mmCIF file with all atom_site columns, C-alpha atoms in Angstrom:
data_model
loop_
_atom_site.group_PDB
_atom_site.id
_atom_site.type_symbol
_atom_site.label_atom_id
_atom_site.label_alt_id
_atom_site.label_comp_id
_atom_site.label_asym_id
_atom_site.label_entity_id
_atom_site.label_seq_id
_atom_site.pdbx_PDB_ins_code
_atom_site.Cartn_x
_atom_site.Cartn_y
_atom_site.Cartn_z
_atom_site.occupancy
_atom_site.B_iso_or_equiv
_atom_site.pdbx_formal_charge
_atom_site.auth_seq_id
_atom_site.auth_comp_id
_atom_site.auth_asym_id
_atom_site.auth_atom_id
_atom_site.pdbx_PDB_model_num
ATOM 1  C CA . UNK N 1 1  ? 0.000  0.000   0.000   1.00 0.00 ? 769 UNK N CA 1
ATOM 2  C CA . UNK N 1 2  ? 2.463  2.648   0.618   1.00 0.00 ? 770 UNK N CA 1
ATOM 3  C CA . UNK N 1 3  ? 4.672  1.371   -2.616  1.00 0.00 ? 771 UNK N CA 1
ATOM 4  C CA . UNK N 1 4  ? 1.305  2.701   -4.622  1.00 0.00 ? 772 UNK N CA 1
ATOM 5  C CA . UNK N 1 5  ? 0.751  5.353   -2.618  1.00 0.00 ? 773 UNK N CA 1
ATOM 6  C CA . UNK N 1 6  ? 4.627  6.781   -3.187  1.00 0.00 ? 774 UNK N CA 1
ATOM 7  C CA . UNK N 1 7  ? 3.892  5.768   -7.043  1.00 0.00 ? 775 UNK N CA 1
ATOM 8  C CA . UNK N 1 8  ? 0.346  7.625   -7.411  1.00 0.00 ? 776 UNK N CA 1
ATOM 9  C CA . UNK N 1 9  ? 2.190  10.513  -5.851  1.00 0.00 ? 777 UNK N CA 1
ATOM 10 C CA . UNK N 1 10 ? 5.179  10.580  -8.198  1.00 0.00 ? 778 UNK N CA 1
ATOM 11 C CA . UNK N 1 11 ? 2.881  9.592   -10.818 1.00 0.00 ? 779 UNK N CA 1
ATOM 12 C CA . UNK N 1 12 ? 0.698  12.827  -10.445 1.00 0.00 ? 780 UNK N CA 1
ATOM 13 C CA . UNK N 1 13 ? 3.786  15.185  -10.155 1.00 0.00 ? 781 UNK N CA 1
ATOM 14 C CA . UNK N 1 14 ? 5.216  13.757  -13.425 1.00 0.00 ? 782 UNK N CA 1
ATOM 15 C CA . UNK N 1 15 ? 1.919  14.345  -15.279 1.00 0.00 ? 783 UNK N CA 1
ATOM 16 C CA . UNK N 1 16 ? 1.968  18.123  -13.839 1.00 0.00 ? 784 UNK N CA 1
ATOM 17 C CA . UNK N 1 17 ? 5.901  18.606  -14.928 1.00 0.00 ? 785 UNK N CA 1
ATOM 18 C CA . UNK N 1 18 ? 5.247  17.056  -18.290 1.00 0.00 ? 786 UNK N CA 1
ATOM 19 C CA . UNK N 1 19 ? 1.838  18.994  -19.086 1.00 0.00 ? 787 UNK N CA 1
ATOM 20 C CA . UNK N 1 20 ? 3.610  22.095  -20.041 1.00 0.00 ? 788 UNK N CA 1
ATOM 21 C CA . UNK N 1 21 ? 6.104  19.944  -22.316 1.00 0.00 ? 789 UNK N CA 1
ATOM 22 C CA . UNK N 1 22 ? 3.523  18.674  -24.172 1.00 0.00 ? 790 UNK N CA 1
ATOM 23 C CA . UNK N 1 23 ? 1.644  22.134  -25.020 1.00 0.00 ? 791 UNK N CA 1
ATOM 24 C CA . UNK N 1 24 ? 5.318  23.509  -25.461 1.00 0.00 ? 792 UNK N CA 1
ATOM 25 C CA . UNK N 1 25 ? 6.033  20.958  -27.515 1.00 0.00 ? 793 UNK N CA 1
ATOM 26 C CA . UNK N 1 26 ? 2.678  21.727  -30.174 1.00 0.00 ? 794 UNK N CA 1
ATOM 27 C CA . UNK N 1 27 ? 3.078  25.620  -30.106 1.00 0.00 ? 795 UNK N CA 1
ATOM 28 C CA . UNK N 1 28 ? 7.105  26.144  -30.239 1.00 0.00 ? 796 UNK N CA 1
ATOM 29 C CA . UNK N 1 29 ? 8.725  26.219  -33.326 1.00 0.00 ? 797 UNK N CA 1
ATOM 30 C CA . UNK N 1 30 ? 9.933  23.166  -34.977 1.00 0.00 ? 798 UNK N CA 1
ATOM 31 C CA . UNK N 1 31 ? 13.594 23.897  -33.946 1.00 0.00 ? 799 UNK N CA 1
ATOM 32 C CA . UNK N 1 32 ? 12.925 23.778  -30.446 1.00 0.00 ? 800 UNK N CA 1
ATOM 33 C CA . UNK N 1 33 ? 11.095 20.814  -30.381 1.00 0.00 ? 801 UNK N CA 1
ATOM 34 C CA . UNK N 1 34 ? 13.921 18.716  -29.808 1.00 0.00 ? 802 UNK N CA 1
ATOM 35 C CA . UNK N 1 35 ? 15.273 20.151  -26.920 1.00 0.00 ? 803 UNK N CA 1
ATOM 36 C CA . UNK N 1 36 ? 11.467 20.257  -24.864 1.00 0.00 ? 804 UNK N CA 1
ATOM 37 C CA . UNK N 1 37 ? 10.942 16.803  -25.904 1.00 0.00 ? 805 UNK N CA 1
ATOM 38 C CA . UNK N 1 38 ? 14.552 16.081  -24.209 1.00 0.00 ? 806 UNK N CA 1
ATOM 39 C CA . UNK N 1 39 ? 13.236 17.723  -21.115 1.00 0.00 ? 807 UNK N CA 1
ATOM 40 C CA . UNK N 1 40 ? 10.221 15.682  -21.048 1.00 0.00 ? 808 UNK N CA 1
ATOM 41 C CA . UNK N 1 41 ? 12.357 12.310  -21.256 1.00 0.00 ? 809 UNK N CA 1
ATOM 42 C CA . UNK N 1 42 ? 14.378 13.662  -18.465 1.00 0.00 ? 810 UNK N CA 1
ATOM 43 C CA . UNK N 1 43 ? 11.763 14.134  -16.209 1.00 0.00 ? 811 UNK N CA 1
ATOM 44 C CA . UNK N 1 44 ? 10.361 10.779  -16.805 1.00 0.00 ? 812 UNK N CA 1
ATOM 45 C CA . UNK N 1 45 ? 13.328 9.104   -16.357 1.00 0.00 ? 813 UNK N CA 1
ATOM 46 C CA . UNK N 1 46 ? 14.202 10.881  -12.949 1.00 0.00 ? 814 UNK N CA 1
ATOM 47 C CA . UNK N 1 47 ? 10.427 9.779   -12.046 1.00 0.00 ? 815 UNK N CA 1
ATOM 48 C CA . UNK N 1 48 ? 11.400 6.433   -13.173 1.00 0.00 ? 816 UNK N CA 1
ATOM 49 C CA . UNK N 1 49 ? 14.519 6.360   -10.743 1.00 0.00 ? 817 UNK N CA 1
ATOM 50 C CA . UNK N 1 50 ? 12.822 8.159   -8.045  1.00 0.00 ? 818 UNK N CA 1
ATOM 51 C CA . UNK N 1 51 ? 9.824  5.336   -8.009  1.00 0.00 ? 819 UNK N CA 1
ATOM 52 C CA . UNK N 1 52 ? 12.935 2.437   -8.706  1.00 0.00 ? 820 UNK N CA 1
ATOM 53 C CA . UNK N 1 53 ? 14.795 4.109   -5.512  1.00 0.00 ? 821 UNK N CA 1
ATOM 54 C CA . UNK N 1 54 ? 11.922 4.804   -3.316  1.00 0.00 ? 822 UNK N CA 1
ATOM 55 C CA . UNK N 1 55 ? 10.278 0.743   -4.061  1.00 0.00 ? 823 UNK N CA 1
ATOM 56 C CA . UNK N 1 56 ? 13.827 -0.359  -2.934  1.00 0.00 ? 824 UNK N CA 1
ATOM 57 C CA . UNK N 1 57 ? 13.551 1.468   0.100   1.00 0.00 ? 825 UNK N CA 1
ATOM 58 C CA . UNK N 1 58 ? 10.061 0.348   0.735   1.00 0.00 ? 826 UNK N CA 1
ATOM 59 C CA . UNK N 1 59 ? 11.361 -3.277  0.654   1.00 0.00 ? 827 UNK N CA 1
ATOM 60 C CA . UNK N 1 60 ? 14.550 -2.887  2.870   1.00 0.00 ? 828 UNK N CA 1
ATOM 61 C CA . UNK N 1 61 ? 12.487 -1.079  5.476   1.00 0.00 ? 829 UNK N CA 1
ATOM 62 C CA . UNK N 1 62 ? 9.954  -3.542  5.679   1.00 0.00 ? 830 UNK N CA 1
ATOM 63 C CA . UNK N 1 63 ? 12.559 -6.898  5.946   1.00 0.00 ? 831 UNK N CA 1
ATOM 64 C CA . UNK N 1 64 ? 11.242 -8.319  2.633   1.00 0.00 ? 832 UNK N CA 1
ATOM 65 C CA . UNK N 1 65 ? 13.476 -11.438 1.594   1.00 0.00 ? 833 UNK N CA 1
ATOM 66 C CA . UNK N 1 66 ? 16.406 -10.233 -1.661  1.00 0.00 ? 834 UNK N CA 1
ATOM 67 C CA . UNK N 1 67 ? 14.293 -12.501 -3.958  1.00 0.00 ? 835 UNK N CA 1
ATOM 68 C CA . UNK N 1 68 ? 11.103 -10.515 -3.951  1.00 0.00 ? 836 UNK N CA 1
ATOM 69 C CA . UNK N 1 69 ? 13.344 -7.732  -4.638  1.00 0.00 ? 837 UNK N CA 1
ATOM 70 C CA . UNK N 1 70 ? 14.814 -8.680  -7.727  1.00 0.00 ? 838 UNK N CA 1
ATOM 71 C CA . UNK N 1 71 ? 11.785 -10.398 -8.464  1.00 0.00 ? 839 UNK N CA 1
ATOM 72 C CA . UNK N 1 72 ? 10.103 -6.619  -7.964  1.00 0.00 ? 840 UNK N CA 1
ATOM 73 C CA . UNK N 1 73 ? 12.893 -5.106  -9.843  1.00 0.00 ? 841 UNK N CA 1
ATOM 74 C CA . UNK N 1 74 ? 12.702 -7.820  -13.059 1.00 0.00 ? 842 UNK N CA 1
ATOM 75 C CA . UNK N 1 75 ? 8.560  -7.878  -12.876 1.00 0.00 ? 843 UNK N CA 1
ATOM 76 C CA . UNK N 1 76 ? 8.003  -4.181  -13.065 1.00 0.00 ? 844 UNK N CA 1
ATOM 77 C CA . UNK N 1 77 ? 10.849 -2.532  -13.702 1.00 0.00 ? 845 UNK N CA 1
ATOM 78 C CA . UNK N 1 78 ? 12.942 -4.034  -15.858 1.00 0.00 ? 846 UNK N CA 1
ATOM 79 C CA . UNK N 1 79 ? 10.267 -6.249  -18.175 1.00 0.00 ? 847 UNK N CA 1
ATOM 80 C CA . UNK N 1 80 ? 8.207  -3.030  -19.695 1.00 0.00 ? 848 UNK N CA 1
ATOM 81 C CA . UNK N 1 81 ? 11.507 -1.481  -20.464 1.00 0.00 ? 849 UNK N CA 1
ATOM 82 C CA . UNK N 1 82 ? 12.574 -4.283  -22.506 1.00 0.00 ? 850 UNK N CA 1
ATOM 83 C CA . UNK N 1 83 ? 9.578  -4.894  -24.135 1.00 0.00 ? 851 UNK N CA 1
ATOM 84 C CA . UNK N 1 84 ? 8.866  -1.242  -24.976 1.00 0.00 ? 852 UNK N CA 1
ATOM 85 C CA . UNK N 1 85 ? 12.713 -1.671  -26.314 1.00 0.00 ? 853 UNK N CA 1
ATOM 86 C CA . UNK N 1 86 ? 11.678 -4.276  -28.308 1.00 0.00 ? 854 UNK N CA 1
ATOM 87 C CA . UNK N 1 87 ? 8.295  -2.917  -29.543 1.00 0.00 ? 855 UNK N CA 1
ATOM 88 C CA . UNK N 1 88 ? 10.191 -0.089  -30.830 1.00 0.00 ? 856 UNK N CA 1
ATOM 89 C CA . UNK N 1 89 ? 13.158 -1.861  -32.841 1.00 0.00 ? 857 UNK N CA 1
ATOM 90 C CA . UNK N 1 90 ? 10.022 -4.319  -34.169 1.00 0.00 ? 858 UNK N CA 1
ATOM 91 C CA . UNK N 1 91 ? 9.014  -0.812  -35.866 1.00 0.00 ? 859 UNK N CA 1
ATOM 92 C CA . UNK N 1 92 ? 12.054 0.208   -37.147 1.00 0.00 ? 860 UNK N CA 1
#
């Protein structure tokens, strides 16, 4: 509960740091898209590391055994990174 709770929260700041990438992103000029669309990757991968860091403390704190923890880490961490990676090269 406090895993999703910590998630929901980061989860509702990312939306309201990437909202004003996204109308940035339609109303800039095509130069500067780029570099806004690099900020908005940046701030979802520092989400992504903040959740990652704060799930690990979670599960320290609360004695869990090191197999649930890299069974956390490979289950919902790790997997939909490698299949997005491989959704992605599928395309290409």
């Amino acid at each position: 509960a406090e895993y999703s709770h910590n998630t929901l929260v980061v989860n509702k700041g990312m939306g309201i740091a990437l909202f004003p990438v996204v109308i940035m992103a339609q109303y800039l000029p095509h130069n500067l898209v780029p570099v806004v669309l690099i900020i908005g990757i940046l701030v979802f991968v520092i989400a992504f590391i903040l959740k990652s860091f704060r799930g690990y403390q979670i599960i320290i704190r609360k004695d869990v055994l090191i197999f649930y923890l890299i069974l956390y880490l490979c289950t919902l961490e790790i997997l939909p990174l490698l299949l997005g990676y491989k959704f992605v090269t599928s395309l290409i």
